[in-house]
Amino acid sequence: MDERDPLATFRDRFWIPKTTRGEDCIYLCGHSLGLQPKTAGTAIEQELRDWAELAVESHLRGRNPWIRYHHLLTQKTASLVGAEPSEVVVMNSVTVNLHLMMVSFYRPTKARHKILIERGAFPSDQYAVTSQIRFRGHHPASSLLELIPREGESSIRDEDIESLIDREGESIALILLGGVNYATGQAFDMEGITKAGQKKGCIVGFDLAHAAGNLRVHLHDWGPDFAVWCSYKYLNGGPGCVAGCFVHERHAQSWELPRFAGWWGYDEATRFQMGPDFHPMPGAEGWQVSNPPILALAPLRASMEIFAEARMDRLRGKSEALTGYMESLLRQHESPHFSIITPAEPHRRGAQLSLRIRSRGREICDRLAAEGVIGDWREPDTFRVAPAPLYNSYLDVYLFAQRFLAALAT
Ligand SMILES: Cc1ncc(COP(=O)(O)O)c(C=O)c1O
């Protein structure tokens, strides 16, 4: 499979961590921190050189003038998430973008004040949502609605999501779900959820932290109101890298929406006239607050160039094959000791498999890490592994399965 893989050579474009014996680690942690593209260093050095040689002049005279630097990411970001260029912007971090989006799009009324999230959403999303509910004078006990898997099941059924929206829709102000749940690896039917929510008059947003660069996403056509995502997981932008944000075209000129403003959201045609009143850019860029961190955008540029070359449709094809291969190797050995809690249907998951280990799971995970097999552990019982199609091979998956099962057996 590796010999026949047209994407196999992309592995050489990344730094693969080494074991103490100098062999490549089996790195299955792209759902947490993606690997470093070899071109990332050059991209950062270029900006450091401009800073050293031109200093403030780099804003206009740098090789990639900083004043427009974030635009260098727009086209590739838009095609990655299936958006129009005016619908995306790279800025801030995921949680900050979530807050900025909720300031504009969570506008509770007496009758419609609930936010629907999945139980077990990433903690930062839970904190952001509950703090927004309180900020608007409501209480999470009555305004937070959670989707829960059925008794004895790990993932949430599509029909349960739809029926909850159908039942409660008129009281829901905002549906905010992950594209892929970080713990179970379940991918949600974003198109179906958007339709169901909008039929009931709800605003719909997605956190794509685990979906961007992982799934094929068509935000413009699916039509959610907004989405946010990070760039340090499947997008390989580096630790704490700048996040992404999507605002659907239908809100591009919604000047009446409340927003927390800053100078970089000001219409760029007249931004430097420094006028007293705020006139936002049309589109997603109007939600920017501050001028962008160039040194953090540089490695993301390097990575997005690789993505554009590899193409998301091809990557997703390989990803389904890699994850399916891993699943088939592990399923043969499912036992009371461990089970796969990620949905089995390829369209209901991304690259990640979450393995529930009944006992000594942490020990097994640590032992594998010492041997250079890198996944990650989530308390109380979940080992998450994700073969990333840009740099993982079928051999990685095979060796992982062998070593995991051996560790489990001892
Ligand atoms: C689903 C999800 N939401 C939010 C965050 C927090 O991101 P940030 O630290 O960029 O705010 C993460 C981080 O891993 C995440 O996975």
CSV table of C-alpha atoms and ligand atoms in Angstrom, one decimal:
chain,number,residue,atom,x,y,z
A,1,MET,CA,0.0,0.0,0.0
A,2,ASP,CA,2.8,2.4,0.8
A,3,GLU,CA,4.5,1.7,-2.5
A,4,ARG,CA,1.3,2.4,-4.4
A,5,ASP,CA,0.4,5.5,-2.4
A,6,PRO,CA,0.6,8.7,-4.5
A,7,LEU,CA,0.8,10.8,-1.4
A,8,ALA,CA,3.7,8.7,0.2
A,9,THR,CA,6.4,11.3,-0.6
A,10,PHE,CA,4.7,14.0,1.4
A,11,ARG,CA,6.1,12.2,4.5
A,12,ASP,CA,9.6,13.5,3.6
A,13,ARG,CA,8.4,17.1,3.8
A,14,PHE,CA,8.0,16.7,7.6
A,15,TRP,CA,10.3,16.3,10.5
A,16,ILE,CA,9.5,12.9,12.1
A,17,PRO,CA,10.6,12.7,15.7
A,18,LYS,CA,13.2,10.0,16.4
A,19,THR,CA,13.4,7.3,19.1
A,20,THR,CA,16.5,7.0,21.3
A,21,ARG,CA,17.7,4.4,18.8
A,22,GLY,CA,17.5,7.0,16.0
A,23,GLU,CA,14.5,5.3,14.3
A,24,ASP,CA,11.4,7.2,13.2
A,25,CYS,CA,8.7,7.4,15.9
A,26,ILE,CA,5.3,6.1,15.0
A,27,TYR,CA,3.7,9.4,15.5
A,28,LEU,CA,-0.1,9.1,15.7
A,29,CYS,CA,-0.8,12.4,17.4
A,30,GLY,CA,-1.7,14.7,14.6
A,31,HIS,CA,-5.1,15.2,16.3
A,32,SER,CA,-3.2,17.0,19.0
A,33,LEU,CA,-0.1,18.6,17.5
A,34,GLY,CA,0.8,18.1,13.8
A,35,LEU,CA,4.4,17.6,12.8
A,36,GLN,CA,6.6,20.4,11.6
A,37,PRO,CA,6.9,20.9,7.9
A,38,LYS,CA,10.6,21.1,6.9
A,39,THR,CA,9.8,24.4,5.2
A,40,ALA,CA,8.4,26.0,8.4
A,41,GLY,CA,11.9,27.1,9.6
A,42,THR,CA,12.7,28.8,6.3
A,43,ALA,CA,9.4,30.6,6.3
A,44,ILE,CA,10.0,31.9,9.8
A,45,GLU,CA,13.6,32.8,9.1
A,46,GLN,CA,12.5,34.9,6.1
A,47,GLU,CA,10.4,37.1,8.4
A,48,LEU,CA,13.1,37.2,11.0
A,49,ARG,CA,15.5,38.4,8.4
A,50,ASP,CA,13.1,41.1,7.2
A,51,TRP,CA,12.6,42.2,10.8
A,52,ALA,CA,16.4,42.4,11.2
A,53,GLU,CA,17.1,44.1,7.9
A,54,LEU,CA,14.1,46.3,7.4
A,55,ALA,CA,12.3,46.5,10.8
A,56,VAL,CA,9.2,48.6,10.5
A,57,GLU,CA,9.6,49.0,6.8
A,58,SER,CA,8.8,45.3,6.4
A,59,HIS,CA,5.1,46.1,6.8
A,60,LEU,CA,5.2,47.6,3.3
A,61,ARG,CA,8.6,46.6,1.8
A,62,GLY,CA,9.2,43.1,3.2
A,63,ARG,CA,9.4,40.3,0.7
A,64,ASN,CA,5.9,39.3,1.9
A,65,PRO,CA,4.7,42.7,3.2
A,66,TRP,CA,3.3,42.2,6.7
A,67,ILE,CA,0.4,44.5,6.2
A,68,ARG,CA,-1.1,42.0,3.8
A,69,TYR,CA,0.5,38.9,5.2
A,70,HIS,CA,-2.7,37.3,6.4
A,71,HIS,CA,-4.1,37.5,2.9
A,72,LEU,CA,-1.5,35.0,1.8
A,73,LEU,CA,-3.5,32.4,3.7
A,74,THR,CA,-7.0,33.4,2.5
A,75,GLN,CA,-7.3,31.4,-0.7
A,76,LYS,CA,-5.9,28.2,0.6
A,77,THR,CA,-7.8,28.4,3.8
A,78,ALA,CA,-11.1,29.0,1.9
A,79,SER,CA,-10.6,26.0,-0.3
A,80,LEU,CA,-9.6,23.8,2.6
A,81,VAL,CA,-13.0,24.4,4.4
A,82,GLY,CA,-15.1,24.9,1.2
A,83,ALA,CA,-15.7,28.6,1.7
A,84,GLU,CA,-15.5,31.8,-0.4
A,85,PRO,CA,-12.4,33.8,0.3
A,86,SER,CA,-14.4,36.6,1.9
A,87,GLU,CA,-15.9,34.1,4.4
A,88,VAL,CA,-12.6,33.2,6.1
A,89,VAL,CA,-9.9,34.8,8.2
A,90,VAL,CA,-7.0,33.5,10.1
A,91,MET,CA,-6.8,35.1,13.5
A,92,ASN,CA,-6.5,34.6,17.3
A,93,SER,CA,-7.0,31.2,18.9
A,94,VAL,CA,-10.0,28.9,18.8
A,95,THR,CA,-11.6,29.9,22.1
A,96,VAL,CA,-11.1,33.6,21.4
A,97,ASN,CA,-12.8,33.2,18.1
A,98,LEU,CA,-15.6,31.3,19.7
A,99,HIS,CA,-16.2,34.2,22.1
A,100,LEU,CA,-16.1,36.7,19.2
A,101,MET,CA,-18.6,34.6,17.3
A,102,MET,CA,-20.9,34.2,20.3
A,103,VAL,CA,-20.8,38.0,21.0
A,104,SER,CA,-22.3,38.4,17.5
A,105,PHE,CA,-24.4,35.3,17.0
A,106,TYR,CA,-25.6,34.3,20.4
A,107,ARG,CA,-28.4,36.8,21.1
A,108,PRO,CA,-30.7,35.1,23.6
A,109,THR,CA,-34.3,36.3,24.1
A,110,LYS,CA,-36.7,35.2,26.8
A,111,ALA,CA,-38.2,32.5,24.6
A,112,ARG,CA,-35.1,31.5,22.7
A,113,HIS,CA,-32.0,31.4,25.0
A,114,LYS,CA,-30.5,27.9,24.9
A,115,ILE,CA,-27.2,26.8,23.5
A,116,LEU,CA,-27.1,23.2,22.3
A,117,ILE,CA,-23.7,21.4,22.6
A,118,GLU,CA,-22.6,17.8,22.8
A,119,ARG,CA,-21.9,16.5,26.3
A,120,GLY,CA,-18.2,15.9,26.5
A,121,ALA,CA,-17.4,18.8,24.2
A,122,PHE,CA,-13.9,20.1,24.5
A,123,PRO,CA,-13.7,21.8,28.0
A,124,SER,CA,-12.7,25.2,26.5
A,125,ASP,CA,-15.9,25.2,24.5
A,126,GLN,CA,-17.9,24.3,27.5
A,127,TYR,CA,-16.3,27.1,29.5
A,128,ALA,CA,-16.8,29.5,26.7
A,129,VAL,CA,-20.4,28.6,26.3
A,130,THR,CA,-21.4,28.7,29.9
A,131,SER,CA,-19.6,32.0,30.4
A,132,GLN,CA,-21.4,33.5,27.5
A,133,ILE,CA,-24.7,32.3,28.9
A,134,ARG,CA,-24.0,33.9,32.2
A,135,PHE,CA,-22.7,37.0,30.5
A,136,ARG,CA,-26.1,37.4,28.9
A,137,GLY,CA,-27.9,37.1,32.2
A,138,HIS,CA,-29.0,33.5,31.8
A,139,HIS,CA,-28.1,30.4,33.7
A,140,PRO,CA,-26.5,27.3,32.3
A,141,ALA,CA,-29.0,25.1,34.3
A,142,SER,CA,-31.8,26.4,32.1
A,143,SER,CA,-29.9,27.6,29.0
A,144,LEU,CA,-27.4,24.8,28.3
A,145,LEU,CA,-28.8,21.9,26.5
A,146,GLU,CA,-26.6,18.8,26.0
A,147,LEU,CA,-26.7,16.0,23.5
A,148,ILE,CA,-26.0,12.7,25.2
A,149,PRO,CA,-25.3,9.2,23.7
A,150,ARG,CA,-27.9,6.6,24.6
A,151,GLU,CA,-27.3,4.4,27.6
A,152,GLY,CA,-24.5,2.0,26.8
A,153,GLU,CA,-23.4,3.8,23.6
A,154,SER,CA,-20.4,6.1,23.1
A,155,SER,CA,-21.5,8.2,20.2
A,156,ILE,CA,-24.6,10.3,19.6
A,157,ARG,CA,-27.0,9.0,17.0
A,158,ASP,CA,-27.9,11.4,14.1
A,159,GLU,CA,-31.6,10.8,14.6
A,160,ASP,CA,-31.3,11.8,18.3
A,161,ILE,CA,-29.7,15.1,17.3
A,162,GLU,CA,-32.4,15.8,14.8
A,163,SER,CA,-35.2,14.8,17.1
A,164,LEU,CA,-33.8,17.0,19.9
A,165,ILE,CA,-33.6,20.0,17.5
A,166,ASP,CA,-37.1,19.2,16.4
A,167,ARG,CA,-38.4,19.1,19.9
A,168,GLU,CA,-36.5,22.0,21.5
A,169,GLY,CA,-35.6,24.1,18.4
A,170,GLU,CA,-37.9,27.0,19.2
A,171,SER,CA,-36.0,27.6,22.5
A,172,ILE,CA,-32.5,27.1,21.0
A,173,ALA,CA,-30.7,30.3,20.1
A,174,LEU,CA,-27.4,28.6,19.1
A,175,ILE,CA,-26.4,25.1,18.1
A,176,LEU,CA,-22.6,24.8,18.6
A,177,LEU,CA,-21.2,21.4,17.9
A,178,GLY,CA,-17.7,20.0,17.1
A,179,GLY,CA,-17.2,18.9,13.6
A,180,VAL,CA,-15.4,15.9,15.2
A,181,ASN,CA,-15.7,15.3,18.9
A,182,TYR,CA,-12.2,15.4,20.4
A,183,ALA,CA,-12.7,12.4,22.8
A,184,THR,CA,-14.7,9.9,20.8
A,185,GLY,CA,-13.6,10.9,17.3
A,186,GLN,CA,-17.2,11.0,16.1
A,187,ALA,CA,-17.8,13.2,13.1
A,188,PHE,CA,-21.2,15.0,13.0
A,189,ASP,CA,-23.4,15.4,10.0
A,190,MET,CA,-22.8,19.1,9.7
A,191,GLU,CA,-25.0,19.6,6.7
A,192,GLY,CA,-28.0,17.8,8.2
A,193,ILE,CA,-27.6,19.6,11.6
A,194,THR,CA,-27.4,23.0,9.9
A,195,LYS,CA,-30.5,22.3,7.9
A,196,ALA,CA,-32.4,21.0,10.9
A,197,GLY,CA,-31.3,23.9,13.1
A,198,GLN,CA,-32.1,26.6,10.5
A,199,LYS,CA,-35.5,25.1,9.8
A,200,LYS,CA,-36.2,25.9,13.5
A,201,GLY,CA,-34.7,29.4,13.3
A,202,CYS,CA,-31.5,28.6,15.3
A,203,ILE,CA,-28.1,30.0,14.6
A,204,VAL,CA,-25.6,27.2,13.8
A,205,GLY,CA,-21.9,27.2,14.5
A,206,PHE,CA,-19.2,24.5,14.4
A,207,ASP,CA,-15.9,24.0,16.2
A,208,LEU,CA,-13.8,22.4,13.5
A,209,ALA,CA,-10.6,22.1,15.6
A,210,HIS,CA,-10.6,18.3,14.9
A,211,ALA,CA,-12.1,18.5,11.5
A,212,ALA,CA,-10.1,21.1,9.6
A,213,GLY,CA,-7.5,19.3,7.5
A,214,ASN,CA,-9.1,16.1,8.5
A,215,LEU,CA,-12.6,15.9,6.8
A,216,ARG,CA,-13.9,17.3,3.5
A,217,VAL,CA,-15.8,20.4,4.6
A,218,HIS,CA,-18.1,22.5,2.5
A,219,LEU,CA,-19.0,25.4,4.8
A,220,HIS,CA,-20.4,27.7,2.2
A,221,ASP,CA,-22.8,25.2,0.7
A,222,TRP,CA,-23.7,23.6,4.0
A,223,GLY,CA,-24.5,27.1,5.3
A,224,PRO,CA,-23.7,27.3,9.0
A,225,ASP,CA,-23.6,30.8,10.3
A,226,PHE,CA,-20.0,30.5,11.6
A,227,ALA,CA,-17.2,28.1,12.3
A,228,VAL,CA,-13.8,28.2,14.1
A,229,TRP,CA,-10.9,25.9,14.0
A,230,CYS,CA,-7.3,25.6,15.1
A,231,SER,CA,-4.2,25.2,12.9
A,232,TYR,CA,-1.9,23.2,15.2
A,233,LYS,CA,-3.5,19.8,14.8
A,234,TYR,CA,-4.1,18.4,11.3
A,235,LEU,CA,-3.0,21.7,9.8
A,236,ASN,CA,0.5,21.4,11.2
A,237,GLY,CA,0.9,25.2,11.8
A,238,GLY,CA,2.9,24.7,15.1
A,239,PRO,CA,2.1,25.0,18.8
A,240,GLY,CA,-0.4,27.7,19.6
A,241,CYS,CA,-0.6,28.6,15.9
A,242,VAL,CA,-3.2,31.2,14.8
A,243,ALA,CA,-6.8,29.8,14.4
A,244,GLY,CA,-9.3,30.1,11.6
A,245,CYS,CA,-12.7,31.6,11.5
A,246,PHE,CA,-15.6,31.4,9.0
A,247,VAL,CA,-18.6,33.7,8.8
A,248,HIS,CA,-21.1,32.9,6.2
A,249,GLU,CA,-21.5,35.3,3.3
A,250,ARG,CA,-25.1,36.1,4.4
A,251,HIS,CA,-23.6,38.0,7.3
A,252,ALA,CA,-20.9,39.7,5.4
A,253,GLN,CA,-22.7,43.1,5.6
A,254,SER,CA,-24.7,42.5,8.8
A,255,TRP,CA,-23.5,45.8,10.3
A,256,GLU,CA,-26.3,45.7,12.9
A,257,LEU,CA,-24.7,42.6,14.6
A,258,PRO,CA,-23.0,43.4,17.9
A,259,ARG,CA,-19.3,42.7,17.8
A,260,PHE,CA,-16.2,43.3,19.9
A,261,ALA,CA,-14.2,45.5,17.6
A,262,GLY,CA,-10.5,46.2,17.1
A,263,TRP,CA,-8.6,48.2,14.6
A,264,TRP,CA,-7.7,45.3,12.3
A,265,GLY,CA,-11.4,44.6,11.7
A,266,TYR,CA,-11.7,48.2,10.3
A,267,ASP,CA,-12.3,48.4,6.5
A,268,GLU,CA,-8.7,48.1,5.2
A,269,ALA,CA,-9.2,50.7,2.5
A,270,THR,CA,-9.4,53.4,5.2
A,271,ARG,CA,-8.0,51.6,8.2
A,272,PHE,CA,-4.9,53.9,8.5
A,273,GLN,CA,-6.9,57.1,8.5
A,274,MET,CA,-7.4,56.1,12.1
A,275,GLY,CA,-10.9,57.6,12.3
A,276,PRO,CA,-12.8,57.6,15.6
A,277,ASP,CA,-15.9,55.5,14.4
A,278,PHE,CA,-15.6,51.9,13.6
A,279,HIS,CA,-16.4,50.8,10.0
A,280,PRO,CA,-15.8,47.1,9.7
A,281,MET,CA,-14.6,45.2,6.7
A,282,PRO,CA,-17.3,43.3,5.0
A,283,GLY,CA,-17.0,39.6,5.5
A,284,ALA,CA,-15.1,37.5,8.0
A,285,GLU,CA,-12.1,40.0,8.2
A,286,GLY,CA,-14.4,42.5,9.8
A,287,TRP,CA,-14.2,40.3,13.0
A,288,GLN,CA,-10.5,40.7,13.3
A,289,VAL,CA,-9.3,42.6,16.4
A,290,SER,CA,-5.6,42.9,16.3
A,291,ASN,CA,-2.8,42.9,13.8
A,292,PRO,CA,-1.7,39.4,13.1
A,293,PRO,CA,1.4,37.6,14.6
A,294,ILE,CA,3.6,37.2,11.5
A,295,LEU,CA,6.0,34.8,13.1
A,296,ALA,CA,3.1,32.4,13.9
A,297,LEU,CA,1.5,32.8,10.4
A,298,ALA,CA,4.8,31.9,8.6
A,299,PRO,CA,4.8,28.2,9.5
A,300,LEU,CA,1.1,27.9,8.7
A,301,ARG,CA,1.8,29.3,5.3
A,302,ALA,CA,4.4,26.6,4.8
A,303,SER,CA,2.0,24.0,5.8
A,304,MET,CA,-0.9,25.3,3.8
A,305,GLU,CA,1.3,25.1,0.7
A,306,ILE,CA,1.8,21.4,1.3
A,307,PHE,CA,-2.0,20.9,1.8
A,308,ALA,CA,-2.8,22.7,-1.4
A,309,GLU,CA,-0.4,20.4,-3.3
A,310,ALA,CA,-1.6,17.2,-1.6
A,311,ARG,CA,-5.3,18.3,-1.9
A,312,MET,CA,-7.9,17.6,0.7
A,313,ASP,CA,-10.0,15.1,-1.5
A,314,ARG,CA,-6.9,12.9,-2.0
A,315,LEU,CA,-5.9,13.2,1.7
A,316,ARG,CA,-9.3,12.2,2.9
A,317,GLY,CA,-9.3,9.2,0.6
A,318,LYS,CA,-6.0,8.0,2.0
A,319,SER,CA,-7.2,8.9,5.5
A,320,GLU,CA,-10.2,6.6,5.2
A,321,ALA,CA,-8.0,3.8,4.0
A,322,LEU,CA,-5.4,4.3,6.8
A,323,THR,CA,-8.0,4.5,9.6
A,324,GLY,CA,-10.0,1.6,8.2
A,325,TYR,CA,-6.8,-0.5,8.0
A,326,MET,CA,-6.0,0.3,11.7
A,327,GLU,CA,-9.6,-0.5,12.7
A,328,SER,CA,-9.5,-3.9,10.9
A,329,LEU,CA,-6.2,-4.8,12.6
A,330,LEU,CA,-7.5,-3.9,16.0
A,331,ARG,CA,-11.1,-5.2,15.7
A,332,GLN,CA,-9.8,-8.8,15.4
A,333,HIS,CA,-8.6,-8.4,18.9
A,334,GLU,CA,-11.4,-6.5,20.6
A,335,SER,CA,-12.0,-8.0,24.0
A,336,PRO,CA,-13.4,-7.1,27.4
A,337,HIS,CA,-10.0,-5.3,27.9
A,338,PHE,CA,-10.4,-2.8,25.1
A,339,SER,CA,-12.9,-1.6,22.5
A,340,ILE,CA,-13.0,1.1,19.8
A,341,ILE,CA,-15.5,3.8,20.7
A,342,THR,CA,-15.2,5.7,17.5
A,343,PRO,CA,-18.1,5.1,15.0
A,344,ALA,CA,-17.3,2.3,12.5
A,345,GLU,CA,-18.8,4.1,9.5
A,346,PRO,CA,-16.1,6.1,7.7
A,347,HIS,CA,-18.5,9.1,7.2
A,348,ARG,CA,-19.0,9.3,10.9
A,349,ARG,CA,-15.4,9.7,11.8
A,350,GLY,CA,-12.1,11.4,10.7
A,351,ALA,CA,-8.6,10.0,11.1
A,352,GLN,CA,-8.8,9.4,14.8
A,353,LEU,CA,-9.7,6.1,16.6
A,354,SER,CA,-10.4,6.3,20.3
A,355,LEU,CA,-9.6,3.1,22.2
A,356,ARG,CA,-11.3,2.5,25.5
A,357,ILE,CA,-8.9,0.5,27.7
A,358,ARG,CA,-10.5,-1.1,30.8
A,359,SER,CA,-7.4,-1.2,33.1
A,360,ARG,CA,-3.8,-0.1,33.1
A,361,GLY,CA,-4.5,2.1,30.0
A,362,ARG,CA,-2.2,4.9,31.1
A,363,GLU,CA,0.6,2.5,31.8
A,364,ILE,CA,0.2,1.0,28.3
A,365,CYS,CA,0.2,4.4,26.7
A,366,ASP,CA,3.4,5.4,28.6
A,367,ARG,CA,5.1,2.2,27.7
A,368,LEU,CA,4.3,2.7,24.0
A,369,ALA,CA,5.5,6.3,24.2
A,370,ALA,CA,8.8,5.0,25.6
A,371,GLU,CA,9.1,2.8,22.6
A,372,GLY,CA,8.4,5.8,20.3
A,373,VAL,CA,4.8,5.0,19.6
A,374,ILE,CA,3.0,8.3,20.2
A,375,GLY,CA,-0.7,8.6,20.8
A,376,ASP,CA,-2.3,10.4,23.7
A,377,TRP,CA,-4.2,9.5,26.8
A,378,ARG,CA,-7.4,11.1,28.0
A,379,GLU,CA,-8.7,10.3,31.5
A,380,PRO,CA,-10.3,8.1,32.6
A,381,ASP,CA,-9.9,5.4,30.0
A,382,THR,CA,-9.3,6.6,26.4
A,383,PHE,CA,-6.2,6.2,24.2
A,384,ARG,CA,-6.5,8.4,21.1
A,385,VAL,CA,-4.5,7.6,18.0
A,386,ALA,CA,-4.8,9.3,14.5
A,387,PRO,CA,-2.9,8.3,11.4
A,388,ALA,CA,-2.5,11.6,9.5
A,389,PRO,CA,-2.5,11.0,5.8
A,390,LEU,CA,0.1,13.6,5.0
A,391,TYR,CA,2.9,11.9,6.9
A,392,ASN,CA,1.7,8.5,8.3
A,393,SER,CA,2.3,5.3,6.3
A,394,TYR,CA,0.4,2.0,6.3
A,395,LEU,CA,3.6,0.6,7.9
A,396,ASP,CA,3.1,3.0,10.8
A,397,VAL,CA,-0.4,1.7,11.3
A,398,TYR,CA,0.7,-2.0,11.0
A,399,LEU,CA,3.5,-1.5,13.6
A,400,PHE,CA,1.3,0.5,15.9
A,401,ALA,CA,-1.3,-2.3,15.9
A,402,GLN,CA,1.4,-5.0,16.6
A,403,ARG,CA,2.9,-3.0,19.5
A,404,PHE,CA,-0.3,-1.9,21.0
A,405,LEU,CA,-1.7,-5.5,21.0
A,406,ALA,CA,1.6,-6.8,22.5
A,407,ALA,CA,1.5,-4.1,25.2
A,408,LEU,CA,-2.2,-5.0,25.9
A,409,ALA,CA,-1.4,-8.7,26.2
A,410,THR,CA,1.3,-8.2,28.8
B,1,LIG,C1,-12.4,21.2,20.1
B,1,LIG,C2,-11.4,22.3,20.6
B,1,LIG,N1,-11.9,23.5,21.0
B,1,LIG,C3,-11.1,24.4,21.5
B,1,LIG,C4,-9.7,24.1,21.8
B,1,LIG,C5,-8.9,25.2,22.4
B,1,LIG,O1,-8.1,25.8,21.5
B,1,LIG,P1,-7.3,27.2,21.8
B,1,LIG,O2,-6.3,26.9,22.8
B,1,LIG,O3,-6.8,27.6,20.5
B,1,LIG,O4,-8.3,28.2,22.3
B,1,LIG,C6,-9.2,22.9,21.4
B,1,LIG,C7,-7.8,22.6,21.6
B,1,LIG,O5,-7.3,21.5,21.5
B,1,LIG,C8,-10.1,21.9,20.8
B,1,LIG,O6,-9.6,20.7,20.5
